[in-house]
Short mmCIF file of C-alpha atoms and ligand atoms in Angstrom, two decimals:
data_model
loop_
_atom_site.label_atom_id
_atom_site.label_comp_id
_atom_site.label_asym_id
_atom_site.label_seq_id
_atom_site.Cartn_x
_atom_site.Cartn_y
_atom_site.Cartn_z
CA MET W 1 -0.11 0.23 -0.08
CA SER W 2 1.11 3.42 -0.78
CA GLU W 3 1.89 5.81 2.14
CA GLN W 4 -0.96 8.08 0.66
CA GLU W 5 -3.52 5.12 1.77
CA THR W 6 -6.66 6.87 2.24
CA SER W 7 -8.28 6.98 6.08
CA PHE W 8 -11.54 6.48 4.52
CA ARG W 9 -13.43 2.96 4.02
CA ALA W 10 -16.46 2.27 2.00
CA PRO W 11 -19.23 2.31 4.68
CA ARG W 12 -20.18 -0.87 6.85
CA GLY W 13 -22.20 -3.61 4.34
CA THR W 14 -20.97 -1.78 1.40
CA TYR W 15 -18.11 -2.79 -0.80
CA ASP W 16 -16.29 -1.52 -3.94
CA LEU W 17 -16.70 -3.38 -7.20
CA LEU W 18 -13.25 -3.52 -8.91
CA PRO W 19 -11.98 -5.25 -11.85
CA PRO W 20 -12.15 -8.13 -12.53
CA ALA W 21 -15.01 -8.58 -10.21
CA SER W 22 -16.88 -5.91 -11.79
CA LEU W 23 -16.58 -7.42 -15.34
CA GLU W 24 -18.57 -10.38 -13.89
CA TRP W 25 -21.12 -8.05 -12.19
CA ARG W 26 -21.56 -6.24 -15.52
CA HIS W 27 -21.89 -9.41 -17.65
CA VAL W 28 -24.57 -11.06 -15.27
CA MET W 29 -26.60 -7.93 -15.32
CA GLY W 30 -26.35 -7.77 -19.06
CA LEU W 31 -27.19 -11.35 -19.67
CA ALA W 32 -30.23 -10.84 -17.38
CA MET W 33 -31.43 -8.15 -19.30
CA ASP W 34 -30.81 -9.82 -22.58
CA VAL W 35 -32.85 -12.82 -21.25
CA PHE W 36 -35.59 -11.17 -20.15
CA ALA W 37 -35.86 -8.94 -23.27
CA LEU W 38 -36.03 -12.36 -25.06
CA SER W 39 -39.36 -12.64 -23.28
CA GLY W 40 -40.73 -9.41 -23.79
CA TYR W 41 -39.37 -7.41 -20.90
CA ASP W 42 -38.30 -4.04 -21.52
CA PRO W 43 -35.91 -2.04 -19.36
CA VAL W 44 -37.48 0.59 -16.87
CA GLU W 45 -35.15 2.49 -14.31
CA THR W 46 -36.83 4.17 -11.42
CA PRO W 47 -35.13 6.82 -8.75
CA ILE W 48 -32.71 5.27 -6.23
CA PHE W 49 -34.95 6.92 -3.78
CA GLU W 50 -38.78 7.45 -3.38
CA HIS W 51 -41.34 9.01 -0.88
CA THR W 52 -41.39 6.62 2.18
CA GLU W 53 -45.05 6.31 1.79
CA VAL W 54 -44.33 4.15 -1.15
CA PHE W 55 -42.59 1.38 0.78
CA GLU W 56 -44.56 1.87 3.90
CA ARG W 57 -47.78 1.43 2.09
CA GLY W 58 -46.80 -0.80 -0.82
CA VAL W 59 -44.02 -3.29 1.40
CA GLY W 60 -46.07 -2.79 4.54
CA GLU W 61 -45.18 -0.97 7.82
CA ALA W 62 -45.22 -4.40 9.77
CA THR W 63 -42.30 -5.93 7.82
CA GLU W 64 -39.00 -6.08 8.77
CA VAL W 65 -37.66 -4.42 5.49
CA VAL W 66 -39.89 -1.33 6.36
CA GLY W 67 -39.97 -1.19 10.36
CA LYS W 68 -36.04 -1.79 10.84
CA GLN W 69 -34.16 -1.78 7.67
CA MET W 70 -34.92 1.15 5.56
CA TYR W 71 -32.56 4.07 4.90
CA THR W 72 -34.89 7.11 5.22
CA PHE W 73 -33.80 10.66 5.77
CA THR W 74 -35.42 14.13 5.79
CA ASP W 75 -34.17 16.34 2.48
CA ARG W 76 -33.73 19.97 2.91
CA GLY W 77 -37.52 20.56 1.77
CA ASP W 78 -38.53 18.51 4.71
CA ARG W 79 -39.84 15.35 2.87
CA SER W 80 -39.44 12.11 3.74
CA LEU W 81 -37.47 10.27 1.24
CA THR W 82 -36.22 6.32 1.44
CA LEU W 83 -33.30 4.83 -0.42
CA ARG W 84 -35.22 1.60 -2.12
CA PRO W 85 -34.85 -1.49 -0.31
CA GLU W 86 -36.67 -3.18 -3.23
CA GLY W 87 -37.84 -2.61 -6.75
CA THR W 88 -41.53 -3.75 -6.84
CA ALA W 89 -43.14 -0.94 -5.39
CA PRO W 90 -41.33 2.02 -7.39
CA VAL W 91 -42.17 0.32 -10.67
CA VAL W 92 -45.94 -0.14 -9.86
CA ARG W 93 -45.79 3.69 -8.30
CA ALA W 94 -44.28 4.60 -11.90
CA VAL W 95 -46.95 2.44 -13.90
CA LEU W 96 -49.61 4.15 -11.90
CA GLU W 97 -47.96 7.72 -12.08
CA HIS W 98 -47.67 7.45 -16.04
CA ASN W 99 -50.79 5.55 -16.54
CA LEU W 100 -49.20 2.70 -18.01
CA HIS W 101 -51.62 0.49 -17.07
CA ARG W 102 -54.42 2.04 -19.46
CA GLY W 103 -52.40 0.65 -22.54
CA PRO W 104 -52.26 -2.88 -23.72
CA LEU W 105 -51.55 -5.52 -20.76
CA PRO W 106 -49.53 -7.22 -19.50
CA LEU W 107 -46.81 -4.40 -19.00
CA LYS W 108 -43.75 -6.24 -18.78
CA LEU W 109 -40.68 -4.40 -17.21
CA ALA W 110 -37.35 -5.27 -16.12
CA TYR W 111 -34.88 -3.38 -13.95
CA ALA W 112 -31.21 -3.92 -12.46
CA GLY W 113 -30.01 -1.64 -9.53
CA PRO W 114 -28.85 -1.18 -6.32
CA MET W 115 -31.24 -1.63 -3.28
CA PHE W 116 -30.21 -0.51 0.18
CA ARG W 117 -31.49 -2.22 3.49
CA GLN W 118 -29.61 -1.56 6.71
CA GLU W 119 -29.11 -5.56 7.74
CA ARG W 120 -26.41 -7.12 9.54
CA PRO W 121 -23.72 -7.80 7.29
CA GLN W 122 -22.46 -11.26 6.61
CA LYS W 123 -21.55 -13.18 3.43
CA GLY W 124 -24.47 -12.72 0.96
CA ARG W 125 -25.88 -9.98 3.02
CA TYR W 126 -25.06 -6.43 2.55
CA ARG W 127 -26.40 -2.97 3.07
CA GLN W 128 -25.92 -2.05 -0.56
CA PHE W 129 -26.96 -4.82 -2.95
CA TRP W 130 -27.95 -5.23 -6.35
CA GLN W 131 -30.99 -7.01 -7.86
CA VAL W 132 -32.15 -7.89 -11.35
CA GLY W 133 -36.02 -8.44 -11.34
CA ILE W 134 -38.78 -8.35 -13.75
CA GLU W 135 -42.63 -7.29 -13.36
CA ALA W 136 -45.53 -8.41 -15.38
CA ILE W 137 -48.48 -6.31 -14.50
CA GLY W 138 -52.37 -6.13 -15.35
CA VAL W 139 -53.12 -10.01 -15.77
CA ASP W 140 -53.86 -12.35 -13.23
CA ALA W 141 -53.65 -15.57 -15.61
CA ALA W 142 -51.75 -18.40 -14.20
CA ALA W 143 -49.74 -18.57 -17.50
CA LEU W 144 -48.05 -15.22 -16.68
CA ASP W 145 -46.95 -16.95 -13.20
CA ALA W 146 -45.70 -19.67 -15.17
CA GLU W 147 -44.07 -17.45 -17.75
CA VAL W 148 -41.97 -15.50 -14.91
CA ILE W 149 -41.13 -18.40 -12.74
CA GLU W 150 -39.86 -20.40 -15.93
CA LEU W 151 -37.75 -17.30 -16.98
CA GLY W 152 -36.29 -16.88 -13.38
CA GLN W 153 -35.23 -20.46 -13.42
CA ARG W 154 -33.86 -20.29 -16.97
CA PHE W 155 -31.81 -17.14 -16.36
CA LEU W 156 -30.32 -18.81 -13.31
CA ARG W 157 -29.31 -21.76 -15.18
CA ASP W 158 -27.90 -19.73 -17.88
CA CYS W 159 -25.66 -18.23 -15.38
CA GLY W 160 -24.23 -21.26 -13.95
CA VAL W 161 -26.36 -21.09 -10.85
CA GLU W 162 -28.30 -24.67 -9.86
CA THR W 163 -31.09 -23.42 -7.71
CA THR W 164 -34.16 -25.40 -6.08
CA LEU W 165 -37.48 -23.54 -6.80
CA LEU W 166 -39.43 -23.36 -3.63
CA LEU W 167 -43.26 -22.75 -4.50
CA ASN W 168 -46.41 -22.13 -2.52
CA SER W 169 -49.72 -20.01 -2.76
CA ILE W 170 -50.50 -17.68 0.15
CA GLY W 171 -54.14 -16.92 -1.22
CA HIS W 172 -55.65 -13.45 -1.01
CA LEU W 173 -56.78 -11.32 1.92
CA ASP W 174 -60.38 -12.15 2.11
CA PRO W 175 -62.03 -13.83 5.17
CA ASP W 176 -62.54 -17.13 3.35
CA CYS W 177 -58.97 -17.52 2.45
CA ARG W 178 -55.97 -15.81 3.91
CA GLY W 179 -58.03 -13.72 6.15
CA GLY W 180 -59.75 -16.77 7.89
CA TYR W 181 -56.42 -18.59 7.96
CA LEU W 182 -54.62 -15.74 9.51
CA ALA W 183 -57.35 -16.05 12.48
CA GLU W 184 -56.58 -19.69 12.90
CA LEU W 185 -53.00 -19.15 12.83
CA ARG W 186 -53.04 -16.38 15.23
CA ARG W 187 -54.71 -18.61 17.77
CA PHE W 188 -52.36 -21.43 17.58
CA LEU W 189 -49.56 -18.88 18.01
CA GLN W 190 -51.10 -17.57 20.95
CA ALA W 191 -51.58 -20.64 22.64
CA ARG W 192 -47.79 -21.18 22.31
CA ARG W 193 -46.53 -17.81 22.64
CA ASP W 194 -43.95 -18.82 25.15
CA ASP W 195 -42.37 -21.66 23.25
CA LEU W 196 -41.59 -18.81 20.68
CA ALA W 197 -38.14 -17.13 20.49
CA GLU W 198 -38.44 -14.02 22.36
CA ASP W 199 -37.90 -11.87 19.35
CA ASP W 200 -40.73 -13.38 17.60
CA ARG W 201 -43.46 -13.21 20.20
CA ASP W 202 -44.54 -9.42 19.27
CA ARG W 203 -45.07 -10.90 15.61
CA VAL W 204 -48.20 -13.04 16.80
CA ASP W 205 -50.30 -10.04 17.07
CA ARG W 206 -48.56 -7.87 14.63
CA ASN W 207 -48.13 -10.01 11.55
CA PRO W 208 -48.37 -13.79 12.36
CA LEU W 209 -47.43 -14.86 8.94
CA ARG W 210 -43.86 -13.48 9.56
CA THR W 211 -43.51 -16.13 12.42
CA PHE W 212 -42.56 -18.39 9.24
CA ASP W 213 -39.75 -16.40 8.25
CA SER W 214 -37.96 -16.91 11.86
CA LYS W 215 -34.57 -18.44 11.69
CA GLU W 216 -34.99 -18.94 15.59
CA ARG W 217 -34.89 -22.48 16.57
CA ALA W 218 -37.36 -22.30 19.00
CA THR W 219 -39.71 -20.74 16.60
CA VAL W 220 -38.97 -22.76 13.83
CA ALA W 221 -39.91 -25.62 16.02
CA VAL W 222 -43.23 -24.28 17.11
CA MET W 223 -43.82 -23.62 13.36
CA LYS W 224 -43.59 -27.25 12.36
CA ASP W 225 -47.20 -28.00 13.95
CA ALA W 226 -48.61 -24.87 12.51
CA PRO W 227 -51.61 -24.58 10.30
CA LEU W 228 -50.88 -24.58 6.86
CA ILE W 229 -52.09 -21.95 4.56
CA THR W 230 -52.46 -24.23 1.52
CA ASP W 231 -55.28 -26.02 3.63
CA HIS W 232 -57.18 -22.74 3.72
CA LEU W 233 -57.48 -21.40 0.42
CA CYS W 234 -60.41 -20.42 -1.31
CA ALA W 235 -61.72 -22.37 -3.99
CA ASP W 236 -60.51 -19.46 -6.74
CA CYS W 237 -56.86 -19.25 -5.29
CA ASP W 238 -56.51 -22.98 -5.03
CA ALA W 239 -57.59 -23.40 -8.61
CA HIS W 240 -55.18 -20.67 -9.40
CA PHE W 241 -52.48 -22.39 -7.80
CA ALA W 242 -53.52 -25.57 -9.48
CA ALA W 243 -53.19 -24.33 -12.68
CA VAL W 244 -49.72 -22.72 -12.06
CA ARG W 245 -48.52 -26.11 -11.04
CA ALA W 246 -49.86 -27.81 -14.17
CA LEU W 247 -48.51 -24.94 -16.32
CA LEU W 248 -45.19 -25.57 -14.57
CA GLY W 249 -45.11 -29.35 -15.32
CA ASP W 250 -45.84 -28.41 -18.98
CA LEU W 251 -42.73 -26.57 -19.21
CA GLU W 252 -40.80 -28.87 -17.38
CA VAL W 253 -39.89 -26.74 -14.60
CA PRO W 254 -39.12 -28.63 -11.54
CA TYR W 255 -40.34 -27.24 -8.24
CA VAL W 256 -40.62 -28.14 -4.56
CA LEU W 257 -44.09 -27.29 -2.86
CA GLU W 258 -43.19 -25.61 0.27
CA PRO W 259 -46.29 -24.30 2.32
CA ARG W 260 -44.23 -22.45 4.85
CA LEU W 261 -43.05 -20.29 2.27
CA VAL W 262 -44.50 -16.80 3.03
CA ARG W 263 -41.84 -14.15 1.76
CA GLY W 264 -40.95 -10.97 3.75
CA LEU W 265 -43.04 -8.33 1.93
CA ASP W 266 -46.78 -7.97 2.67
CA TYR W 267 -47.91 -7.21 -0.63
CA TYR W 268 -47.73 -10.65 -1.92
CA THR W 269 -50.84 -12.45 -2.75
CA ARG W 270 -51.34 -16.29 -4.37
CA THR W 271 -48.07 -17.57 -5.91
CA ALA W 272 -45.02 -17.29 -3.84
CA PHE W 273 -41.91 -18.51 -4.84
CA GLU W 274 -38.21 -18.55 -4.19
CA PHE W 275 -34.94 -19.86 -5.43
CA VAL W 276 -32.51 -21.50 -3.26
CA SER W 277 -28.97 -22.78 -3.59
CA GLY W 278 -26.81 -25.13 -1.45
CA GLU W 279 -23.57 -22.67 -2.37
CA LEU W 280 -24.74 -19.98 -0.23
CA GLY W 281 -24.72 -21.07 3.73
CA SER W 282 -27.28 -19.46 5.98
CA GLN W 283 -28.30 -16.58 3.21
CA ASN W 284 -29.41 -19.28 1.01
CA ALA W 285 -32.05 -17.47 -0.96
CA VAL W 286 -30.59 -16.22 -4.42
CA GLY W 287 -33.89 -14.81 -5.17
CA GLY W 288 -37.86 -14.82 -5.09
CA GLY W 289 -40.97 -13.34 -6.21
CA GLY W 290 -44.56 -13.90 -6.38
CA ARG W 291 -48.27 -12.08 -7.11
CA TYR W 292 -49.09 -8.99 -5.62
CA ASP W 293 -52.70 -8.47 -6.82
CA GLY W 294 -53.16 -5.95 -3.96
CA LEU W 295 -50.19 -3.73 -4.12
CA ALA W 296 -51.76 -1.20 -7.05
CA GLU W 297 -54.61 -0.44 -4.64
CA SER W 298 -52.43 -0.18 -1.68
CA LEU W 299 -50.14 2.73 -3.26
CA GLY W 300 -53.69 4.12 -3.94
CA GLY W 301 -54.16 3.39 -7.26
CA ASP W 302 -56.59 1.00 -9.38
CA ALA W 303 -56.74 -2.62 -9.03
CA LEU W 304 -54.16 -3.78 -10.86
CA PRO W 305 -52.64 -7.52 -10.46
CA GLY W 306 -49.46 -8.45 -10.98
CA ILE W 307 -46.37 -10.87 -10.57
CA GLY W 308 -42.69 -10.70 -10.76
CA PHE W 309 -39.20 -11.72 -8.95
CA ALA W 310 -35.98 -9.91 -7.92
CA LEU W 311 -32.88 -11.72 -8.02
CA GLY W 312 -29.62 -10.92 -6.04
CA ILE W 313 -26.47 -10.37 -8.09
CA ASP W 314 -24.32 -10.52 -4.96
CA ARG W 315 -25.42 -13.82 -4.28
CA ILE W 316 -25.72 -15.08 -8.10
CA VAL W 317 -22.00 -14.33 -8.17
CA ILE W 318 -20.97 -15.89 -5.17
CA ALA W 319 -23.06 -19.58 -6.28
CA ARG W 320 -21.90 -19.25 -9.95
CA GLY W 321 -19.63 -22.54 -10.76
CA THR W 322 -17.21 -20.32 -12.94
CA HIS W 323 -16.19 -16.76 -12.01
CA GLU W 324 -15.35 -16.44 -16.07
CA VAL W 325 -16.71 -13.85 -18.40
CA PRO W 326 -16.10 -12.85 -22.16
CA ARG W 327 -13.32 -10.57 -22.18
CA ARG W 328 -13.67 -7.31 -24.51
CA VAL W 329 -10.09 -7.00 -25.79
CA HIS W 330 -9.66 -9.21 -28.75
CA VAL W 331 -6.34 -8.10 -30.19
CA TYR W 332 -3.39 -6.67 -28.30
CA VAL W 333 -1.00 -4.64 -30.69
CA VAL W 334 2.55 -5.13 -29.61
CA ALA W 335 5.15 -2.24 -31.15
CA VAL W 336 8.59 -3.44 -31.12
CA GLY W 337 11.43 -0.81 -31.75
CA ASP W 338 11.25 3.19 -31.87
CA GLU W 339 8.62 5.95 -31.87
CA THR W 340 7.56 4.90 -35.37
CA ALA W 341 6.23 1.51 -34.37
CA ALA W 342 4.51 3.08 -31.26
CA ARG W 343 2.75 5.46 -33.40
CA ALA W 344 1.92 2.71 -35.97
CA ALA W 345 0.55 0.54 -33.04
CA LEU W 346 -1.75 3.28 -31.49
CA LYS W 347 -3.19 3.84 -35.30
CA LEU W 348 -3.79 0.26 -35.79
CA ALA W 349 -5.25 -0.18 -32.15
CA THR W 350 -7.60 2.62 -33.05
CA GLN W 351 -8.67 1.35 -36.68
CA LEU W 352 -9.54 -2.03 -34.91
CA ARG W 353 -11.69 -0.16 -32.36
CA ARG W 354 -13.31 1.93 -34.97
CA ALA W 355 -14.00 -1.33 -36.75
CA GLY W 356 -15.68 -2.40 -33.52
CA ILE W 357 -12.98 -4.93 -32.70
CA GLY W 358 -11.94 -4.87 -28.99
CA ALA W 359 -8.01 -3.93 -28.95
CA ASP W 360 -5.36 -2.59 -26.48
CA LEU W 361 -2.03 -1.68 -26.61
CA ASP W 362 0.92 -0.62 -24.18
CA LEU W 363 1.40 3.07 -23.63
CA ALA W 364 3.95 2.77 -20.73
CA GLY W 365 6.80 1.58 -22.89
CA ARG W 366 7.38 -1.86 -22.30
CA SER W 367 9.75 -3.87 -23.69
CA MET W 368 8.51 -6.60 -26.28
CA LYS W 369 8.36 -9.15 -23.54
CA GLY W 370 6.57 -7.04 -21.37
CA GLN W 371 4.03 -6.43 -24.02
CA MET W 372 3.43 -9.99 -25.03
CA LYS W 373 2.70 -10.38 -21.28
CA GLN W 374 0.14 -7.90 -21.02
CA ALA W 375 -1.21 -9.23 -24.12
CA SER W 376 -1.58 -12.65 -22.52
CA GLY W 377 -2.93 -11.21 -19.66
CA SER W 378 -5.52 -9.32 -21.34
CA GLY W 379 -7.43 -12.06 -22.34
CA ALA W 380 -6.99 -11.31 -26.13
CA ARG W 381 -7.10 -13.86 -28.92
CA TRP W 382 -4.35 -12.24 -31.05
CA ALA W 383 -1.25 -10.33 -30.75
CA ALA W 384 -0.65 -8.00 -33.75
CA ILE W 385 3.01 -7.35 -33.75
CA LEU W 386 4.53 -4.22 -35.60
CA GLY W 387 8.43 -4.40 -35.93
CA GLU W 388 10.83 -2.54 -38.00
CA ARG W 389 10.39 -5.18 -40.83
CA GLU W 390 6.77 -5.40 -40.49
CA LEU W 391 6.70 -1.58 -40.94
CA ALA W 392 9.13 -1.59 -43.73
CA SER W 393 6.19 -3.75 -45.68
CA GLY W 394 3.11 -2.41 -44.32
CA LYS W 395 2.41 -5.79 -42.71
CA ALA W 396 1.85 -7.16 -39.32
CA THR W 397 2.72 -10.24 -37.67
CA LEU W 398 -0.59 -11.77 -36.18
CA LYS W 399 -0.02 -14.19 -33.47
CA ASP W 400 -2.78 -16.39 -32.34
CA LEU W 401 -2.28 -16.51 -28.67
CA THR W 402 -4.16 -19.74 -28.13
CA THR W 403 -2.24 -21.93 -30.70
CA SER W 404 0.94 -19.78 -31.24
CA ASP W 405 0.27 -19.82 -35.18
CA GLN W 406 1.83 -16.71 -36.58
CA ARG W 407 1.51 -15.13 -39.89
CA GLU W 408 2.00 -11.82 -41.66
CA VAL W 409 -0.94 -10.05 -43.11
CA ASP W 410 -1.08 -6.53 -44.65
CA VAL W 411 -2.03 -4.14 -42.04
CA ASP W 412 -5.33 -2.80 -43.64
CA GLN W 413 -6.31 -6.49 -43.46
CA VAL W 414 -5.67 -7.13 -39.80
CA ALA W 415 -9.47 -6.46 -38.93
CA GLU W 416 -10.70 -8.63 -41.40
CA VAL W 417 -8.77 -11.66 -40.54
CA VAL W 418 -9.19 -11.28 -36.61
CA ARG W 419 -12.97 -10.46 -36.73
CA PRO W 420 -14.50 -12.95 -34.24
P1 AMP S 501 -36.22 -10.15 -1.19
O1 AMP S 501 -37.17 -9.52 -2.15
O2 AMP S 501 -36.09 -9.93 0.30
O3 AMP S 501 -36.59 -11.71 -1.03
O4 AMP S 501 -34.94 -10.29 -1.91
C1 AMP S 501 -34.76 -11.04 -3.19
C2 AMP S 501 -33.13 -11.44 -3.35
O5 AMP S 501 -32.47 -10.22 -3.21
C3 AMP S 501 -32.60 -12.26 -2.28
O6 AMP S 501 -32.80 -13.56 -2.38
C4 AMP S 501 -31.29 -11.98 -2.30
O7 AMP S 501 -30.56 -12.49 -3.19
C5 AMP S 501 -31.12 -10.30 -2.45
N1 AMP S 501 -31.02 -9.76 -1.19
C6 AMP S 501 -32.12 -9.37 -0.48
N2 AMP S 501 -31.47 -8.39 0.67
C7 AMP S 501 -30.23 -8.85 0.46
C8 AMP S 501 -28.88 -8.27 1.23
N3 AMP S 501 -29.08 -7.50 2.32
N4 AMP S 501 -27.66 -8.34 0.67
C9 AMP S 501 -27.65 -9.22 -0.60
N5 AMP S 501 -28.42 -9.61 -1.35
C10 AMP S 501 -30.06 -9.46 -0.84
#
């Protein structure tokens, strides 16, 4: 480290993304947006911060995320703003604001960006983390659930992450469905309040479903005997869930039914799912999602069903089998000799770049040996060597760095010969 080492560090729970890790990051996010686009999901960007009510009303005040984890601040205009802890409520807010739901449905939107939650940092859990996600809004057909879930699973597979898909339905809020179930669950929990972990006891009255999220051993033991939502679904939600399962079967999407999966945010209705990986230790969820048919209304808009998911890039990168990413530099130009060779090298690299071919070169005056070392470190497939002999004849020696084969070509032909 240099003596000028800074005394500042990135804030707790955050980290700097530096090459080469940053390349993998961009690669995974780009891959996500490309795969999502193939199913018709167009990119959307919403602000990094929103009015605090968007999350209080959307995600739910009794959730961990809103109650304990938000970065909320008052700006100089005395407005309460919050760094977004998740992407769904902002996207639905934007849809309502711009009346996108008055156009053809479903709306299919995809996003990628940082989210913020003040959690206790550990491996796979940070205070600034990145998510990619999609939202399919305006249609409640089970086919949309199947499309969304299959897309999430396929993208994870394309990334090299093997996951298990956990699937559940948590019904809707009416008394003949989740409403009635919650009353029964609350009665069950009230009778066993003393057996629950201390931290979980206040959830019994406030938000009993959240007790299923607890990782505390005492609570987990109690929840083993708890009544299950899937035994209390109304006929419509039950039929919807059966249809989702049948369609996932058609698409050959393997899943495991998990009747205790409730997800951490209040807006979920009906289908809930999570992708978990064995590579991640205690933070084993790579991503998850579900239906949120009541979210638009809780934000003050029209009734508008929707379904989506969010996948954590930080965890995808940890769980990926390989950390290799396609390199962008295809040709490394090596100049041997004097100033004339160096100028010719910059010219050739520029020609290649203008032709859309990734090219780099040494600008620090390295020896030929040093330049060849740089060439192999750059990930380039080719070295284009310009020495005195080549310059005199208007040629370059092209060395294939994978096979070490060499041949001379006209400088003007280099782009054509190396074009991938
Ligand atoms: P959630 O909406 O909370 O289920 O989050 C969806 C996904 O985002 C999780 O499965 C994680 O991959 C990722 N995620 C959520 N919170 C964090 C965090 N604090 N640090 C890193 N990744 C996170």
